Tab-separated table of C-alpha atoms and ligand atoms in Angstrom:
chain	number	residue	atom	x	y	z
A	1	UNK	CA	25.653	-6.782	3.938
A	2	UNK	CA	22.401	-5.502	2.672
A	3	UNK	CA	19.360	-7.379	0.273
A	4	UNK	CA	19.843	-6.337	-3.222
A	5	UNK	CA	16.391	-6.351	-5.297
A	6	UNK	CA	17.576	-8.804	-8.292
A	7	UNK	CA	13.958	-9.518	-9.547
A	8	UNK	CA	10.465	-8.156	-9.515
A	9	UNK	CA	7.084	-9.609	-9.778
A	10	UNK	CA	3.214	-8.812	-9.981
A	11	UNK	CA	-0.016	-10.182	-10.209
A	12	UNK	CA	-3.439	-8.429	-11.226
A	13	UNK	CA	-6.701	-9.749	-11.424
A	14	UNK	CA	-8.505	-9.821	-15.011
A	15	UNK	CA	-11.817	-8.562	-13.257
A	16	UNK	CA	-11.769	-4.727	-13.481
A	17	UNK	CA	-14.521	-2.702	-12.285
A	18	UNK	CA	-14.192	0.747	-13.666
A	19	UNK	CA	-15.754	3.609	-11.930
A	20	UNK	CA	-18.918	3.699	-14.225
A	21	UNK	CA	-19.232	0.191	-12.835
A	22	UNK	CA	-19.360	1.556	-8.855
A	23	UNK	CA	-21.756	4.355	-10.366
A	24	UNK	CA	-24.269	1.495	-10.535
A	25	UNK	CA	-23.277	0.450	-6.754
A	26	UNK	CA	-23.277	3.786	-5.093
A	27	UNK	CA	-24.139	7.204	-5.205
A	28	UNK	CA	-20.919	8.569	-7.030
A	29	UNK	CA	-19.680	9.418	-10.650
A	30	UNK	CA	-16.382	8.948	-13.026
A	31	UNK	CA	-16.136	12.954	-12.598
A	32	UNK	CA	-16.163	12.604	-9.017
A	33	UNK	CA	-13.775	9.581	-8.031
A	34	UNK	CA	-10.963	10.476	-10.716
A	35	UNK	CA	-10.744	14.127	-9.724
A	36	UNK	CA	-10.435	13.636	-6.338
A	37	UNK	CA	-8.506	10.217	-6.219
A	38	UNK	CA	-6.804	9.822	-9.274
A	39	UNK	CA	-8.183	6.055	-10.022
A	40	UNK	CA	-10.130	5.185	-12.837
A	41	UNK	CA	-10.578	1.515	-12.344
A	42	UNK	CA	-9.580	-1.234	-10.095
A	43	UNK	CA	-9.191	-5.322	-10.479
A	44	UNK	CA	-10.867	-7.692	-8.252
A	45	UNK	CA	-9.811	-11.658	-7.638
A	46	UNK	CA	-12.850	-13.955	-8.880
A	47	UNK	CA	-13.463	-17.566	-9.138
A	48	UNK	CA	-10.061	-19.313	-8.030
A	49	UNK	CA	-8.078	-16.234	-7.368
A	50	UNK	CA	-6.974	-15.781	-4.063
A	51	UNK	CA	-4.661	-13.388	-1.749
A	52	UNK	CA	-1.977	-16.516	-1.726
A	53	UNK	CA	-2.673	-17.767	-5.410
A	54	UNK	CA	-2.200	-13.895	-6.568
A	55	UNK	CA	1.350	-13.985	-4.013
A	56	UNK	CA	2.362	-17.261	-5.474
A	57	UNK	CA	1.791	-15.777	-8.939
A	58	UNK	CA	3.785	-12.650	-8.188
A	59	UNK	CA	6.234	-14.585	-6.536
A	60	UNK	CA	6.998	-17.047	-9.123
A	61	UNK	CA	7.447	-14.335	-11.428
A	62	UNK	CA	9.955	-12.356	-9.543
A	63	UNK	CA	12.188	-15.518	-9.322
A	64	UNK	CA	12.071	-15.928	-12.678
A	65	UNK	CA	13.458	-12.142	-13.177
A	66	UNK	CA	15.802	-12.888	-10.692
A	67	UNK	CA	16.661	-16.111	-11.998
A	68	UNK	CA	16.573	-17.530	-8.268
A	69	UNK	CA	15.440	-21.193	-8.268
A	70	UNK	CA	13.088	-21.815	-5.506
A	71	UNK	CA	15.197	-24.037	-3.838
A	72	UNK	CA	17.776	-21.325	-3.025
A	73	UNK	CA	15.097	-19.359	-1.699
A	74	UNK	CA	15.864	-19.070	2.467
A	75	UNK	CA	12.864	-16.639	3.683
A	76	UNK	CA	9.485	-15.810	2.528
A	77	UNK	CA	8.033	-12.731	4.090
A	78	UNK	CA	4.244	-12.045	3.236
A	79	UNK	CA	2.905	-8.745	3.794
A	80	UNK	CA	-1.029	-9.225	3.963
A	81	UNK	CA	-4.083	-7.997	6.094
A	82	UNK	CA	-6.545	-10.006	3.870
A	83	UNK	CA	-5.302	-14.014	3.530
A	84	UNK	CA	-8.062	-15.894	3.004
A	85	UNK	CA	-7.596	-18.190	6.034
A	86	UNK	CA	-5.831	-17.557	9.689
A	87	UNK	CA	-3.803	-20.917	9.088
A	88	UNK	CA	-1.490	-21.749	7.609
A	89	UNK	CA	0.096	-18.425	6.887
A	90	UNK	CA	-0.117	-16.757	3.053
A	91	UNK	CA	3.671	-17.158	3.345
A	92	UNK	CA	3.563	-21.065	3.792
A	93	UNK	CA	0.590	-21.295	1.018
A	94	UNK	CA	3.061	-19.730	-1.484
A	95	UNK	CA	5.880	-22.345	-0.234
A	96	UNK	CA	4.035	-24.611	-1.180
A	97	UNK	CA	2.928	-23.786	-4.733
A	98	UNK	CA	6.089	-22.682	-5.833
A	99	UNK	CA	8.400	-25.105	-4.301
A	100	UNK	CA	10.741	-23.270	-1.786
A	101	UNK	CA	11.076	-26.189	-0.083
A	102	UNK	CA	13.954	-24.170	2.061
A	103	UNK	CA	12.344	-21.410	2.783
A	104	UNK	CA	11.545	-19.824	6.361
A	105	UNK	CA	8.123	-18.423	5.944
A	106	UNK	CA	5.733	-16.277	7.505
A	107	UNK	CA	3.133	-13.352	7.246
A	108	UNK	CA	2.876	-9.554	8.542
A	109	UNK	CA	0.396	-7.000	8.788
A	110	UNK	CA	0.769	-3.486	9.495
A	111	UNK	CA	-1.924	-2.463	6.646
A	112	UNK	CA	-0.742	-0.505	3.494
A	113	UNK	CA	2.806	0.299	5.001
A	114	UNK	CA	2.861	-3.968	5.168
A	115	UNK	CA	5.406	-4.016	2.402
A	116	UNK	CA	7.645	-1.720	3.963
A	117	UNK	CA	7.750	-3.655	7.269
A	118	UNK	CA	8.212	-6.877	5.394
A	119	UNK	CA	11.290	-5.233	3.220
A	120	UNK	CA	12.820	-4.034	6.409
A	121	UNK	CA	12.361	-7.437	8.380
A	122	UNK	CA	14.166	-9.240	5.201
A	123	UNK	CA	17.229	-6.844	5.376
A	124	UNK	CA	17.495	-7.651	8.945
A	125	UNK	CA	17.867	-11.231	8.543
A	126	UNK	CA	19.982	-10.789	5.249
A	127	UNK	CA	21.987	-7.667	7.402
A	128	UNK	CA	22.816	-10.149	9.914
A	129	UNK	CA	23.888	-13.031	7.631
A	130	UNK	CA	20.893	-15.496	8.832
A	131	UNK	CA	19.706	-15.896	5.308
A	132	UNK	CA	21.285	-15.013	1.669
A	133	UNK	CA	17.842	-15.333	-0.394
A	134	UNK	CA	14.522	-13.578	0.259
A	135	UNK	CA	10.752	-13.181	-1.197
A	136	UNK	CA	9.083	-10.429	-0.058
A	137	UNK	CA	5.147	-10.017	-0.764
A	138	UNK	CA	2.568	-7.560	-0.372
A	139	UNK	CA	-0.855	-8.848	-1.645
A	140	UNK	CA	-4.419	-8.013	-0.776
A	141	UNK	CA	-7.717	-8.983	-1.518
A	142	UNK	CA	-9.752	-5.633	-0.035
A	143	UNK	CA	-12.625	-6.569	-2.332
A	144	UNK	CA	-13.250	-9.069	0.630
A	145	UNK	CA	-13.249	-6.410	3.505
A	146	UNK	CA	-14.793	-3.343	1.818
A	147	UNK	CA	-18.657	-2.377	2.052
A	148	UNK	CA	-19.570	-2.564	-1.284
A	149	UNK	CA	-22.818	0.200	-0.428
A	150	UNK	CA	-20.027	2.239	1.223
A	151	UNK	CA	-19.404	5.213	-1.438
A	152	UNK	CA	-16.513	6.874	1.085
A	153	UNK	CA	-14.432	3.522	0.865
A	154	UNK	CA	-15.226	1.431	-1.542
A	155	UNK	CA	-14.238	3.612	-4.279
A	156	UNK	CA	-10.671	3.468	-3.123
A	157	UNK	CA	-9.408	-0.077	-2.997
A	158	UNK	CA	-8.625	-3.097	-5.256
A	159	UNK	CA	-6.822	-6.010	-5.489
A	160	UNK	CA	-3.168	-7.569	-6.218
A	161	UNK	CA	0.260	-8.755	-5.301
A	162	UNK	CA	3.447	-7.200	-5.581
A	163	UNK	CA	7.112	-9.211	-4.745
A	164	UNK	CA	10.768	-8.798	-5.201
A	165	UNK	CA	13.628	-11.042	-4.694
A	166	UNK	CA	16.777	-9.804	-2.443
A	167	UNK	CA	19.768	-11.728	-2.532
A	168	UNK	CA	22.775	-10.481	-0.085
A	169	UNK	CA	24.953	-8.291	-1.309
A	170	UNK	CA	28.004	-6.274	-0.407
A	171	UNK	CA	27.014	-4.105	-2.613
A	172	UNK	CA	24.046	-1.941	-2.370
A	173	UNK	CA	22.539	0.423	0.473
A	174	UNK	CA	19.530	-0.061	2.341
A	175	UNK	CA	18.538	2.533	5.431
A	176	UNK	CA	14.695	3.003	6.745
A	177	UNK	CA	12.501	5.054	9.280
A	178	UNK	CA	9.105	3.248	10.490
A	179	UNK	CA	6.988	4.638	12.834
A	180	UNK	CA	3.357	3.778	14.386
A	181	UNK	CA	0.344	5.516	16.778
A	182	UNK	CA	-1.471	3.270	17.735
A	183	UNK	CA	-3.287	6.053	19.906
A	184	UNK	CA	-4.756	6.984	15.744
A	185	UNK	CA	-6.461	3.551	15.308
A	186	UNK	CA	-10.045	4.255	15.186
A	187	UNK	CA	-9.258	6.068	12.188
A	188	UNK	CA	-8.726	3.165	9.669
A	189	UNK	CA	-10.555	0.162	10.844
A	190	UNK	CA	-11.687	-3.303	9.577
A	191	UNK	CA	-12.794	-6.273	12.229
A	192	UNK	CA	-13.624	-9.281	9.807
A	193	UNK	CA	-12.511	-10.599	6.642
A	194	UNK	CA	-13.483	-12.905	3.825
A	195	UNK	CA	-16.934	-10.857	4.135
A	196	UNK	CA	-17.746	-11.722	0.392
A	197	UNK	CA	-18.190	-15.223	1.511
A	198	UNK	CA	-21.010	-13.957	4.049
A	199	UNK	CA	-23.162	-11.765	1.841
A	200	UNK	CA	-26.196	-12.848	1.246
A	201	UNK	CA	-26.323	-12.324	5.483
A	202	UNK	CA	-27.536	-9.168	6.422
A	203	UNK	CA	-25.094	-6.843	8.278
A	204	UNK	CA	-24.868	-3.353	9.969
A	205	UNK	CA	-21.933	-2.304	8.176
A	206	UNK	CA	-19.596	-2.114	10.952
A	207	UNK	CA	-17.331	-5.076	10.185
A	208	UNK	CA	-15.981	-3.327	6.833
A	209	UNK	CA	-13.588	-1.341	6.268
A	210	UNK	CA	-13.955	1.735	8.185
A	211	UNK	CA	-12.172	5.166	7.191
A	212	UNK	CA	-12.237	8.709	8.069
A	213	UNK	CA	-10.410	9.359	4.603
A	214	UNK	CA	-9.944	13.559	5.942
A	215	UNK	CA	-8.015	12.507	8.739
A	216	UNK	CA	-6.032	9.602	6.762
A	217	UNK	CA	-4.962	12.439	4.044
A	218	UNK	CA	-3.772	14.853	6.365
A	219	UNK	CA	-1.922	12.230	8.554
A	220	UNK	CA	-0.270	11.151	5.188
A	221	UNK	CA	0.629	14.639	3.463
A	222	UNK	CA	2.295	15.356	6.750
A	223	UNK	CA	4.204	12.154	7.767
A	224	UNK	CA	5.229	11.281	4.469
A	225	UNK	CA	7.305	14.130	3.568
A	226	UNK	CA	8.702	14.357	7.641
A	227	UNK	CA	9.681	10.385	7.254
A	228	UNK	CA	11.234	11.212	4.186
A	229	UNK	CA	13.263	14.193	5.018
A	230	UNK	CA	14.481	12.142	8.462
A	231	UNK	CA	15.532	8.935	6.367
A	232	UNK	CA	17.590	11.432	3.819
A	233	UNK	CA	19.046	13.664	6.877
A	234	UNK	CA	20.298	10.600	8.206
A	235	UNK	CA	21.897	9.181	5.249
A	236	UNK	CA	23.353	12.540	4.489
A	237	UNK	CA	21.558	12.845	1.713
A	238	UNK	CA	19.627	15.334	-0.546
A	239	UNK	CA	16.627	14.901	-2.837
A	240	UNK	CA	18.418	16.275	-5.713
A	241	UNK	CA	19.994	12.445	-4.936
A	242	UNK	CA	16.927	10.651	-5.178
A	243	UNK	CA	15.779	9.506	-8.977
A	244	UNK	CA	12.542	8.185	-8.063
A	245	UNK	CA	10.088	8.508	-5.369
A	246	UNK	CA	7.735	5.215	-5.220
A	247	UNK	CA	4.467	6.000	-2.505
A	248	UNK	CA	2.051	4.042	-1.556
A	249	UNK	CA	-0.561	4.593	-3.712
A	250	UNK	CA	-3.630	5.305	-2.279
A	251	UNK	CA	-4.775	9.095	-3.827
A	252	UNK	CA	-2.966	11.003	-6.398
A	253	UNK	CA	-3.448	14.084	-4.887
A	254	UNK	CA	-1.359	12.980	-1.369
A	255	UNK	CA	1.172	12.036	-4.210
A	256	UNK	CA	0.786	15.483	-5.692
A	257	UNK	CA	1.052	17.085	-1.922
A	258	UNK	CA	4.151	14.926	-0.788
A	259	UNK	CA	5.652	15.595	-4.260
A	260	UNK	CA	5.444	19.658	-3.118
A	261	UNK	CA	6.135	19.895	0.486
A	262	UNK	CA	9.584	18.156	-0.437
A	263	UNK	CA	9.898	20.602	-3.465
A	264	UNK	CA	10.381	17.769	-5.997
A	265	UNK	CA	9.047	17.622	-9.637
A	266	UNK	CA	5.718	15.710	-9.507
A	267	UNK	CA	8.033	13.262	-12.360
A	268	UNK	CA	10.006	11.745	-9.830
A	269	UNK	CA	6.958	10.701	-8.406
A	270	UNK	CA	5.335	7.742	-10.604
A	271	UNK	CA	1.431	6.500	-9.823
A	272	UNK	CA	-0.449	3.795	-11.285
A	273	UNK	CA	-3.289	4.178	-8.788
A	274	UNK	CA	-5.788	5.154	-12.113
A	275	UNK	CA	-5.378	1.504	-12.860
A	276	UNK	CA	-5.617	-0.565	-10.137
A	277	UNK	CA	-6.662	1.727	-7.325
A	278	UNK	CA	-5.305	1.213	-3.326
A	279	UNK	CA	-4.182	-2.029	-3.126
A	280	UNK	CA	-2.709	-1.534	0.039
A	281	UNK	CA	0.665	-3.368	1.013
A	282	UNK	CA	0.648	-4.756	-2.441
A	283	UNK	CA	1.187	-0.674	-4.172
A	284	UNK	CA	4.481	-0.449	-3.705
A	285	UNK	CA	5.844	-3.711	-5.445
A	286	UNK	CA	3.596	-3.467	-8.175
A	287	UNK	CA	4.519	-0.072	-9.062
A	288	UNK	CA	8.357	-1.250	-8.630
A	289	UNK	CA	7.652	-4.264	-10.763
A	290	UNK	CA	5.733	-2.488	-13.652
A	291	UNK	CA	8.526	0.129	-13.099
A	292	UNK	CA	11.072	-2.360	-13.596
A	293	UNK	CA	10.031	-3.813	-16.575
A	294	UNK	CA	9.659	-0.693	-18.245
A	295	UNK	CA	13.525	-0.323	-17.774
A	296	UNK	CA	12.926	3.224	-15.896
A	297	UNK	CA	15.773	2.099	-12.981
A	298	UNK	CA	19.418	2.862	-14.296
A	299	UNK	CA	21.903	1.079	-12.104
A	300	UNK	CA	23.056	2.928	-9.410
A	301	UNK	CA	19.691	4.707	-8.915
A	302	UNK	CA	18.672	5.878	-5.149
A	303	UNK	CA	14.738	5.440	-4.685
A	304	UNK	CA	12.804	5.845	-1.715
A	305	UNK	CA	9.437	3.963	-0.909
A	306	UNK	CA	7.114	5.544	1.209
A	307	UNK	CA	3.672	4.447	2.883
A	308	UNK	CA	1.896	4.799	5.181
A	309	UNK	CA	-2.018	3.652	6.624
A	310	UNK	CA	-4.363	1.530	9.117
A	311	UNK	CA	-2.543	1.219	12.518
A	312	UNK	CA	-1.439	4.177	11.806
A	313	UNK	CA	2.028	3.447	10.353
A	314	UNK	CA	4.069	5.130	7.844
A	315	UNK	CA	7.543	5.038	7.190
A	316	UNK	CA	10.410	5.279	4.071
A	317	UNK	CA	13.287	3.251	2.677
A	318	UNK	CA	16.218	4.224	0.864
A	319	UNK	CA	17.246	1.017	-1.896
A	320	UNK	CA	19.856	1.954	-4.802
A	321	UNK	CA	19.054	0.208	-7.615
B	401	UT7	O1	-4.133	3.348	2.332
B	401	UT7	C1	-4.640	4.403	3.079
B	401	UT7	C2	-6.120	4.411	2.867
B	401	UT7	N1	-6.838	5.586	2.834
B	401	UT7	C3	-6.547	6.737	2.195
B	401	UT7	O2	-5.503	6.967	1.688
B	401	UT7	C4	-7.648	7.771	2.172
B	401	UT7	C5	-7.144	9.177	2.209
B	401	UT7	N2	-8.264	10.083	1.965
B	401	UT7	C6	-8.747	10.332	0.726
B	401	UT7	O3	-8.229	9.829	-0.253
B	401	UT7	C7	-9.887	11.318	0.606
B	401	UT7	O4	-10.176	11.868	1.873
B	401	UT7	C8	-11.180	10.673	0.001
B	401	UT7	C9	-10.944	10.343	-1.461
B	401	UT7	C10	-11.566	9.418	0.756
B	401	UT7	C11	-12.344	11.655	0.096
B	401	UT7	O5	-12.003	12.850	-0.604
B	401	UT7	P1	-12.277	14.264	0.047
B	401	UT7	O6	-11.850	15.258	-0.932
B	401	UT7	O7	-11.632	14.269	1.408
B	401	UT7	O8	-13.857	14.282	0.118
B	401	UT7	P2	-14.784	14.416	1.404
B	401	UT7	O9	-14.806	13.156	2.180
B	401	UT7	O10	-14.454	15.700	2.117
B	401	UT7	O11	-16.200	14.584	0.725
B	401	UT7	C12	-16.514	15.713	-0.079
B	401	UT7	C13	-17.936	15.547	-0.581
B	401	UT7	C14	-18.938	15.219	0.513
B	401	UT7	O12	-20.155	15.838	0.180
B	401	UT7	P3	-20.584	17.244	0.859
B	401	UT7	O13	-20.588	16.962	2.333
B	401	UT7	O14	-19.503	18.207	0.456
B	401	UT7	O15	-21.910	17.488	0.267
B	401	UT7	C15	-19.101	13.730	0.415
B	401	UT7	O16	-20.345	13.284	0.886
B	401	UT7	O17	-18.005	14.449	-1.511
B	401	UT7	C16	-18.995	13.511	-1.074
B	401	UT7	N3	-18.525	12.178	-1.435
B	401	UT7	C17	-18.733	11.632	-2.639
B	401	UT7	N4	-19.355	12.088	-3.743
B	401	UT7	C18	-19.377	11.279	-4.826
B	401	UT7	C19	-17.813	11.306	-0.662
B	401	UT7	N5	-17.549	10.191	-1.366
B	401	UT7	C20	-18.113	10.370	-2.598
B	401	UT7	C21	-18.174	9.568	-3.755
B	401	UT7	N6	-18.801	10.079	-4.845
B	401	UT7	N7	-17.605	8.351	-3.831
């Protein structure tokens, strides 16, 4: 028994800051940020927009694809490192709202690979016959943790919410590898969020995000492609197998590098970072969504989603469409 994706959902902010807009922030240019990230412009939440409102929103939406009533729905997973409070959980907020009054909820964080962990804790439970219907949700609001004078980060991120619907299934495939070093911490930090809220207080800086972006590329160019080539090895698989690759997305050019150390055509490997930027645990579902509703999945397809980020963490998973 494995958790089939039946429906797909997304949510994106109507705020969108392009990078002319961050030119007037920061010391940087349009030149500059899309040559050596690949984003153009990113969405941020305003006035009632939330991290759970944009989950419920994404949420709702994948039921509806999946044409799940809420009521059926057994387990909500939320992948998030920015809810906007501690308690209750995002999970439980989007209960709420969109009435899955049945639903065992709760919330994850292991940063932009979030969405991966959550997928692979919702195939346990469906693996093990616990539950038959699962949400899982990666949303982020970064525009609440990043230094906004910060040219090395704040470039990078925006917000949204990704989710997909599994139902269990004898039919399907689902396999993973996840890994973390901690010992690599210090390399993608954050200590406080909801720092919007806190502005107009003056601050040193070191409670936002925190990156060393060098060390964050080479980690990902290199564990990428190994996590990939271990997840196929053990599913005695090759990548002449694999339609679609989805990655985190975070830079094109670690999409580029990935795409080339596993000798694949760059095709296989869509991006939509140029219009919403790193979105962290929320990338992956909103590419699968937008992907999905283009029609570009043919039944039967084997994709792999790969991340990686903060903690560090990384890891893959084989679905088949
Ligand atoms: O979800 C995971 C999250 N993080 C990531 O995935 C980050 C991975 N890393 C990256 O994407 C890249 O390392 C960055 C996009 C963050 C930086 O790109 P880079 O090619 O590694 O640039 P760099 O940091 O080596 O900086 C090159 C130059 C420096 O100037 P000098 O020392 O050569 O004079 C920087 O000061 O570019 C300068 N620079 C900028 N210039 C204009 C750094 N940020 C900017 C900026 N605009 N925003």
């Amino acid at each position: 028994m494995i958790g089939k994706i039946c429906g797909t959902g997304s949510y994106i902010p109507s705020l969108v800051w392009d990078n002319e807009k961050l030119a007037q922030l920061v010391e940087t240019d349009d030149e500059w940020i899309r040559e050596r990230t690949g984003i153009a412009r990113r969405h941020l939440i305003d006035g009632e927009e939330t991290t759970s409102y944009m989950a419920a929103q994404a949420a709702g939406e994948a039921l509806k694809d999946a044409g799940v009533r809420p009521e059926e729905v057994d387990l909500i997973v939320v992948a998030t490192m920015s809810s906007q409070n501690i308690m209750p959980c995002t999970a439980c907020e989007v209960q709420n709202v969109i009435g899955a009054v049945n639903a065992a909820c709760f919330d994850l964080n292991a940063a932009c690979t979030g969405f991966l962990f959550a997928l692979n804790t919702a195939q346990a439970y469906l693996g093990q016959g616990i539950y038959k219907t699962a949400v899982v949700i990666g949303t982020e609001s970064l525009s609440n943790m990043v230094n906004w004078e910060d040219r090395s980060t704040c470039i990078l991120f925006g917000d949204g919410a990704g989710a997909v619907v599994l139902k269990a299934s004898e039919d399907g495939r689902y396999s993973q590898v996840t890994y973390s070093d901690g010992s690599k911490g210090d390399v993608l930090t954050c200590s406080s969020r909801n720092q919007k809220k806190f502005e107009d207080e003056p601050r040193d800086g070191s409670t936002y995000m925190q990156m060393d972006g060098g060390e964050v590329f080479k980690f990902a160019v290199s564990k990428v492609p190994e996590a990939v080539r271990e997840l196929l090895d053990q599913e005695q698989m090759t990548t002449e197998e694999i339609a679609y690759y989805i990655l985190h997305q975070a830079n094109v050019r670690i999409v580029r590098s990935v795409a080339k150390r596993l000798g694949e055509k760059a095709e296989k490997f869509p991006t939509n970072m140029e219009e919403y930027g790193n979105t962290s645990s929320a990338s992956i579902p909103i590419l699968l969504d937008e992907l999905n509703k283009k029609k570009t999945f043919q039944s039967g397809d084997f994709i792999v989603l790969s991340g990686f980020g903060g903690g560090l963490t990384y890891g893959a998973s084989l679905i088949r469409w």
